[in-house]
């Protein structure tokens, strides 16, 4: 399965699933404004898989499947199927359904869905196509209170209404809810007001899925490089610097950082 990489944290298994790889509509230099030209030359040499057609930013969208003795947890819900909002602007559909099936799972096996934030490419699989019903029919869906508050009233985008609306109507939305033993939300604001990472602790290792705190390897070398999509750039930079200071004791993954589990880049 080229879409999946497995990690064993000790009593907790984590499958990192690449839902889709796409070229961003904007060139790399526009997506990450202010980066020095020399930095992009190094990127092209060290991370050629992040350079797409016409110099555009090529990125994967990753979700986690965390399995403990007590629960099966999905972290983020990816791009989604053809017809989803993210699949439209990225011009590629996700493969999460296929990947779950290859792991011997169905959406009904998922007990909990945790959302790092509510951008289109993180909520795409929440609703079953053609039904208007939650795809993960048995699962609680957890999002931070700050993130949920930021999309209320006139601030609610259409894609949030279309994906989280059915989840809320079904009584499956748990704002600021607890996760499961060995997992917790970690506030990582800046990319969005309530952006959060998910800390997963096993008997032997700890992993932090940082969502969109880091979007490109260049930001690991220079956390001061902003992302165009960061709502509060100063806060996002501060968050990245704080994360780097803690990274020695953690395995840190990002929703869009490249990895060996990218199809065709293993």
Short mmCIF file of C-alpha atoms in Angstrom, two decimals:
data_model
loop_
_atom_site.label_atom_id
_atom_site.label_comp_id
_atom_site.label_asym_id
_atom_site.label_seq_id
_atom_site.Cartn_x
_atom_site.Cartn_y
_atom_site.Cartn_z
CA UNK A 1 0.00 0.00 0.00
CA UNK A 2 1.91 3.04 -1.19
CA UNK A 3 -0.55 5.42 0.48
CA UNK A 4 0.18 4.27 4.03
CA UNK A 5 3.11 4.18 6.45
CA UNK A 6 2.76 2.46 9.83
CA UNK A 7 4.37 3.48 13.09
CA UNK A 8 4.38 1.54 16.37
CA UNK A 9 4.49 3.76 19.45
CA UNK A 10 4.30 0.86 21.88
CA UNK A 11 0.77 -0.35 22.48
CA UNK A 12 -0.52 2.20 19.98
CA UNK A 13 -0.33 1.80 16.20
CA UNK A 14 -0.44 4.80 13.88
CA UNK A 15 -1.10 4.58 10.16
CA UNK A 16 -0.14 7.75 8.27
CA UNK A 17 -2.41 7.84 5.22
CA UNK A 18 -1.77 10.07 2.23
CA UNK A 19 -5.26 10.93 1.01
CA UNK A 20 -4.08 12.87 -2.06
CA UNK A 21 -1.10 14.55 -3.72
CA UNK A 22 -1.82 17.72 -5.68
CA UNK A 23 -0.25 20.84 -7.12
CA UNK A 24 -1.35 24.03 -5.39
CA UNK A 25 -2.74 26.69 -7.74
CA UNK A 26 0.07 29.04 -6.66
CA UNK A 27 3.83 28.81 -7.17
CA UNK A 28 5.94 27.88 -4.15
CA UNK A 29 7.26 31.42 -3.77
CA UNK A 30 3.69 32.78 -3.56
CA UNK A 31 2.49 30.09 -1.17
CA UNK A 32 5.37 30.89 1.21
CA UNK A 33 6.06 34.60 0.74
CA UNK A 34 9.28 36.12 2.00
CA UNK A 35 11.46 33.03 1.75
CA UNK A 36 14.96 33.82 0.45
CA UNK A 37 15.74 32.74 -3.11
CA UNK A 38 18.66 30.64 -1.87
CA UNK A 39 16.22 28.71 0.27
CA UNK A 40 14.18 27.67 -2.75
CA UNK A 41 17.29 26.45 -4.56
CA UNK A 42 18.05 24.19 -1.61
CA UNK A 43 14.43 23.01 -1.54
CA UNK A 44 14.55 21.98 -5.19
CA UNK A 45 17.64 19.90 -4.46
CA UNK A 46 16.59 18.36 -1.14
CA UNK A 47 12.82 18.08 -1.56
CA UNK A 48 12.11 17.84 -5.29
CA UNK A 49 8.80 16.11 -4.55
CA UNK A 50 7.47 19.46 -3.26
CA UNK A 51 8.00 21.18 -6.62
CA UNK A 52 5.20 20.56 -9.10
CA UNK A 53 4.27 21.72 -12.56
CA UNK A 54 5.41 25.25 -13.43
CA UNK A 55 7.11 25.61 -10.05
CA UNK A 56 3.88 25.18 -8.11
CA UNK A 57 3.80 23.79 -4.58
CA UNK A 58 3.21 20.03 -4.69
CA UNK A 59 1.96 18.63 -1.43
CA UNK A 60 0.31 15.61 0.08
CA UNK A 61 -2.66 15.74 2.43
CA UNK A 62 -2.23 13.27 5.25
CA UNK A 63 -4.51 11.90 7.92
CA UNK A 64 -3.74 9.62 10.84
CA UNK A 65 -5.46 6.43 11.86
CA UNK A 66 -4.63 5.72 15.50
CA UNK A 67 -5.54 2.36 17.00
CA UNK A 68 -5.37 1.57 20.70
CA UNK A 69 -6.84 -1.33 22.66
CA UNK A 70 -9.91 0.81 23.28
CA UNK A 71 -10.57 2.84 20.14
CA UNK A 72 -10.01 3.51 16.45
CA UNK A 73 -9.37 7.22 15.92
CA UNK A 74 -9.16 9.22 12.68
CA UNK A 75 -7.23 12.48 12.88
CA UNK A 76 -8.40 14.87 10.15
CA UNK A 77 -10.65 13.90 7.25
CA UNK A 78 -8.60 14.82 4.21
CA UNK A 79 -9.50 16.11 0.77
CA UNK A 80 -12.56 13.94 0.30
CA UNK A 81 -14.15 12.28 -2.73
CA UNK A 82 -14.77 13.77 -6.15
CA UNK A 83 -17.25 16.58 -5.69
CA UNK A 84 -15.89 17.75 -2.34
CA UNK A 85 -14.81 21.37 -1.98
CA UNK A 86 -11.10 20.55 -1.73
CA UNK A 87 -11.20 18.02 -4.57
CA UNK A 88 -12.61 20.80 -6.73
CA UNK A 89 -9.86 23.37 -6.29
CA UNK A 90 -7.06 20.81 -6.06
CA UNK A 91 -8.44 18.90 -9.07
CA UNK A 92 -7.82 15.55 -7.41
CA UNK A 93 -9.98 13.26 -5.29
CA UNK A 94 -8.84 11.57 -2.11
CA UNK A 95 -8.33 7.85 -1.55
CA UNK A 96 -9.18 7.48 2.15
CA UNK A 97 -12.07 5.07 1.58
CA UNK A 98 -9.81 2.82 -0.48
CA UNK A 99 -7.03 3.03 2.10
CA UNK A 100 -9.32 2.16 5.00
CA UNK A 101 -10.57 -0.83 3.05
CA UNK A 102 -7.01 -2.00 2.41
CA UNK A 103 -6.46 -1.85 6.17
CA UNK A 104 -9.51 -4.06 6.69
CA UNK A 105 -11.65 -1.22 8.02
CA UNK A 106 -14.89 0.54 7.13
CA UNK A 107 -16.11 3.99 8.25
CA UNK A 108 -18.27 2.22 10.85
CA UNK A 109 -15.10 1.00 12.59
CA UNK A 110 -14.05 4.57 13.45
CA UNK A 111 -14.97 5.52 17.03
CA UNK A 112 -13.62 9.07 17.09
CA UNK A 113 -12.75 11.75 14.51
CA UNK A 114 -10.44 14.56 15.65
CA UNK A 115 -10.08 17.69 13.52
CA UNK A 116 -6.98 19.87 13.75
CA UNK A 117 -8.89 22.70 12.05
CA UNK A 118 -11.70 23.23 9.58
CA UNK A 119 -10.09 24.06 6.24
CA UNK A 120 -11.51 22.27 3.20
CA UNK A 121 -8.67 19.76 2.86
CA UNK A 122 -9.12 18.55 6.45
CA UNK A 123 -12.88 17.86 6.50
CA UNK A 124 -13.48 16.37 3.05
CA UNK A 125 -14.60 12.87 4.05
CA UNK A 126 -16.98 13.83 6.86
CA UNK A 127 -20.16 13.34 4.82
CA UNK A 128 -21.10 10.32 2.71
CA UNK A 129 -21.67 11.46 -0.91
CA UNK A 130 -25.29 11.62 -1.99
CA UNK A 131 -26.68 11.06 1.51
CA UNK A 132 -26.08 14.25 3.45
CA UNK A 133 -25.27 12.06 6.45
CA UNK A 134 -22.10 11.67 8.49
CA UNK A 135 -19.75 9.18 6.88
CA UNK A 136 -18.42 8.01 10.24
CA UNK A 137 -21.83 7.19 11.64
CA UNK A 138 -20.65 5.82 15.01
CA UNK A 139 -17.98 8.41 15.74
CA UNK A 140 -17.83 11.41 17.98
CA UNK A 141 -16.26 14.34 16.12
CA UNK A 142 -14.04 16.61 18.21
CA UNK A 143 -12.84 20.11 17.31
CA UNK A 144 -11.41 22.81 19.56
CA UNK A 145 -13.80 25.37 20.97
CA UNK A 146 -11.76 28.25 19.55
CA UNK A 147 -11.88 26.76 16.06
CA UNK A 148 -15.61 26.14 16.22
CA UNK A 149 -16.25 29.65 17.54
CA UNK A 150 -14.35 31.10 14.57
CA UNK A 151 -16.85 29.68 12.05
CA UNK A 152 -20.12 30.72 13.66
CA UNK A 153 -22.74 33.03 12.18
CA UNK A 154 -21.77 34.96 9.08
CA UNK A 155 -18.22 33.60 9.39
CA UNK A 156 -19.33 30.03 8.59
CA UNK A 157 -17.98 28.97 5.17
CA UNK A 158 -20.17 26.88 2.90
CA UNK A 159 -17.88 23.86 3.19
CA UNK A 160 -18.19 23.91 7.00
CA UNK A 161 -21.97 24.08 6.71
CA UNK A 162 -21.97 21.17 4.25
CA UNK A 163 -19.59 18.91 6.21
CA UNK A 164 -19.99 19.77 9.89
CA UNK A 165 -23.66 20.67 9.61
CA UNK A 166 -24.80 17.04 9.22
CA UNK A 167 -22.42 15.96 11.99
CA UNK A 168 -23.85 18.59 14.34
CA UNK A 169 -27.44 17.73 13.37
CA UNK A 170 -26.80 14.06 14.12
CA UNK A 171 -25.58 14.90 17.62
CA UNK A 172 -22.07 13.68 16.84
CA UNK A 173 -20.18 16.97 17.26
CA UNK A 174 -18.31 17.28 20.57
CA UNK A 175 -16.74 20.74 20.78
CA UNK A 176 -13.69 20.75 23.08
CA UNK A 177 -14.47 17.13 23.87
CA UNK A 178 -11.99 14.76 25.46
CA UNK A 179 -10.17 12.28 23.25
CA UNK A 180 -9.16 8.80 24.44
CA UNK A 181 -6.48 7.62 26.85
CA UNK A 182 -3.05 8.48 25.43
CA UNK A 183 -4.32 11.23 23.11
CA UNK A 184 -5.00 14.93 23.62
CA UNK A 185 -5.42 18.16 21.69
CA UNK A 186 -2.54 20.64 21.88
CA UNK A 187 -3.35 24.27 20.94
CA UNK A 188 -1.20 25.41 17.98
CA UNK A 189 -2.84 28.70 16.98
CA UNK A 190 -1.93 30.91 14.04
CA UNK A 191 -2.84 28.96 10.93
CA UNK A 192 -6.43 29.33 12.11
CA UNK A 193 -7.71 30.77 15.42
CA UNK A 194 -8.31 27.38 17.00
CA UNK A 195 -5.79 25.27 15.11
CA UNK A 196 -4.61 22.35 17.23
CA UNK A 197 -2.22 19.44 17.06
CA UNK A 198 -2.91 15.95 18.35
CA UNK A 199 -0.45 14.38 20.78
CA UNK A 200 -0.37 10.57 20.75
CA UNK A 201 1.53 8.77 23.51
CA UNK A 202 2.52 5.11 23.45
CA UNK A 203 4.59 3.08 25.89
CA UNK A 204 7.78 3.74 23.90
CA UNK A 205 7.31 6.86 21.77
CA UNK A 206 5.32 10.09 21.53
CA UNK A 207 4.04 11.56 18.29
CA UNK A 208 2.62 14.98 17.53
CA UNK A 209 0.50 15.45 14.44
CA UNK A 210 0.90 19.18 13.93
CA UNK A 211 -1.77 19.72 11.29
CA UNK A 212 -0.81 22.80 9.26
CA UNK A 213 1.58 24.36 11.79
CA UNK A 214 4.37 23.40 9.37
CA UNK A 215 3.39 23.14 5.71
CA UNK A 216 6.78 22.86 4.03
CA UNK A 217 10.24 21.53 5.03
CA UNK A 218 11.63 25.02 4.48
CA UNK A 219 9.75 26.10 7.60
CA UNK A 220 11.59 23.49 9.65
CA UNK A 221 14.85 25.21 8.75
CA UNK A 222 13.37 28.71 9.07
CA UNK A 223 10.13 28.86 11.09
CA UNK A 224 9.90 32.57 10.25
CA UNK A 225 8.84 31.76 6.68
CA UNK A 226 5.07 32.38 6.61
CA UNK A 227 2.41 30.36 4.85
CA UNK A 228 0.01 32.32 2.68
CA UNK A 229 -2.89 30.50 4.35
CA UNK A 230 -1.86 31.41 7.92
CA UNK A 231 -4.61 33.59 9.40
CA UNK A 232 -2.30 35.18 11.98
CA UNK A 233 1.23 35.02 10.60
CA UNK A 234 2.98 36.32 13.71
CA UNK A 235 1.18 33.78 15.90
CA UNK A 236 1.88 30.96 13.44
CA UNK A 237 5.60 31.80 13.45
CA UNK A 238 5.64 31.81 17.26
CA UNK A 239 3.88 28.44 17.27
CA UNK A 240 6.43 26.94 14.87
CA UNK A 241 9.33 28.19 16.98
CA UNK A 242 7.80 26.74 20.12
CA UNK A 243 7.24 23.40 18.40
CA UNK A 244 10.83 23.23 17.17
CA UNK A 245 12.05 23.82 20.71
CA UNK A 246 10.09 20.75 21.85
CA UNK A 247 10.76 18.55 18.84
CA UNK A 248 13.70 16.63 20.34
CA UNK A 249 11.35 14.70 22.61
CA UNK A 250 8.70 14.08 19.94
CA UNK A 251 8.16 12.61 16.52
CA UNK A 252 6.48 15.47 14.67
CA UNK A 253 4.37 14.94 11.55
CA UNK A 254 2.56 17.51 9.44
CA UNK A 255 -0.54 17.25 7.32
CA UNK A 256 1.35 18.44 4.23
CA UNK A 257 5.00 17.66 4.95
CA UNK A 258 6.53 15.13 2.53
CA UNK A 259 7.31 11.60 3.59
CA UNK A 260 8.24 8.19 2.29
CA UNK A 261 4.54 7.30 2.24
CA UNK A 262 3.85 9.65 -0.67
CA UNK A 263 2.79 7.51 -3.63
CA UNK A 264 5.73 7.35 -6.01
CA UNK A 265 8.15 8.90 -3.54
CA UNK A 266 8.98 5.94 -1.30
#
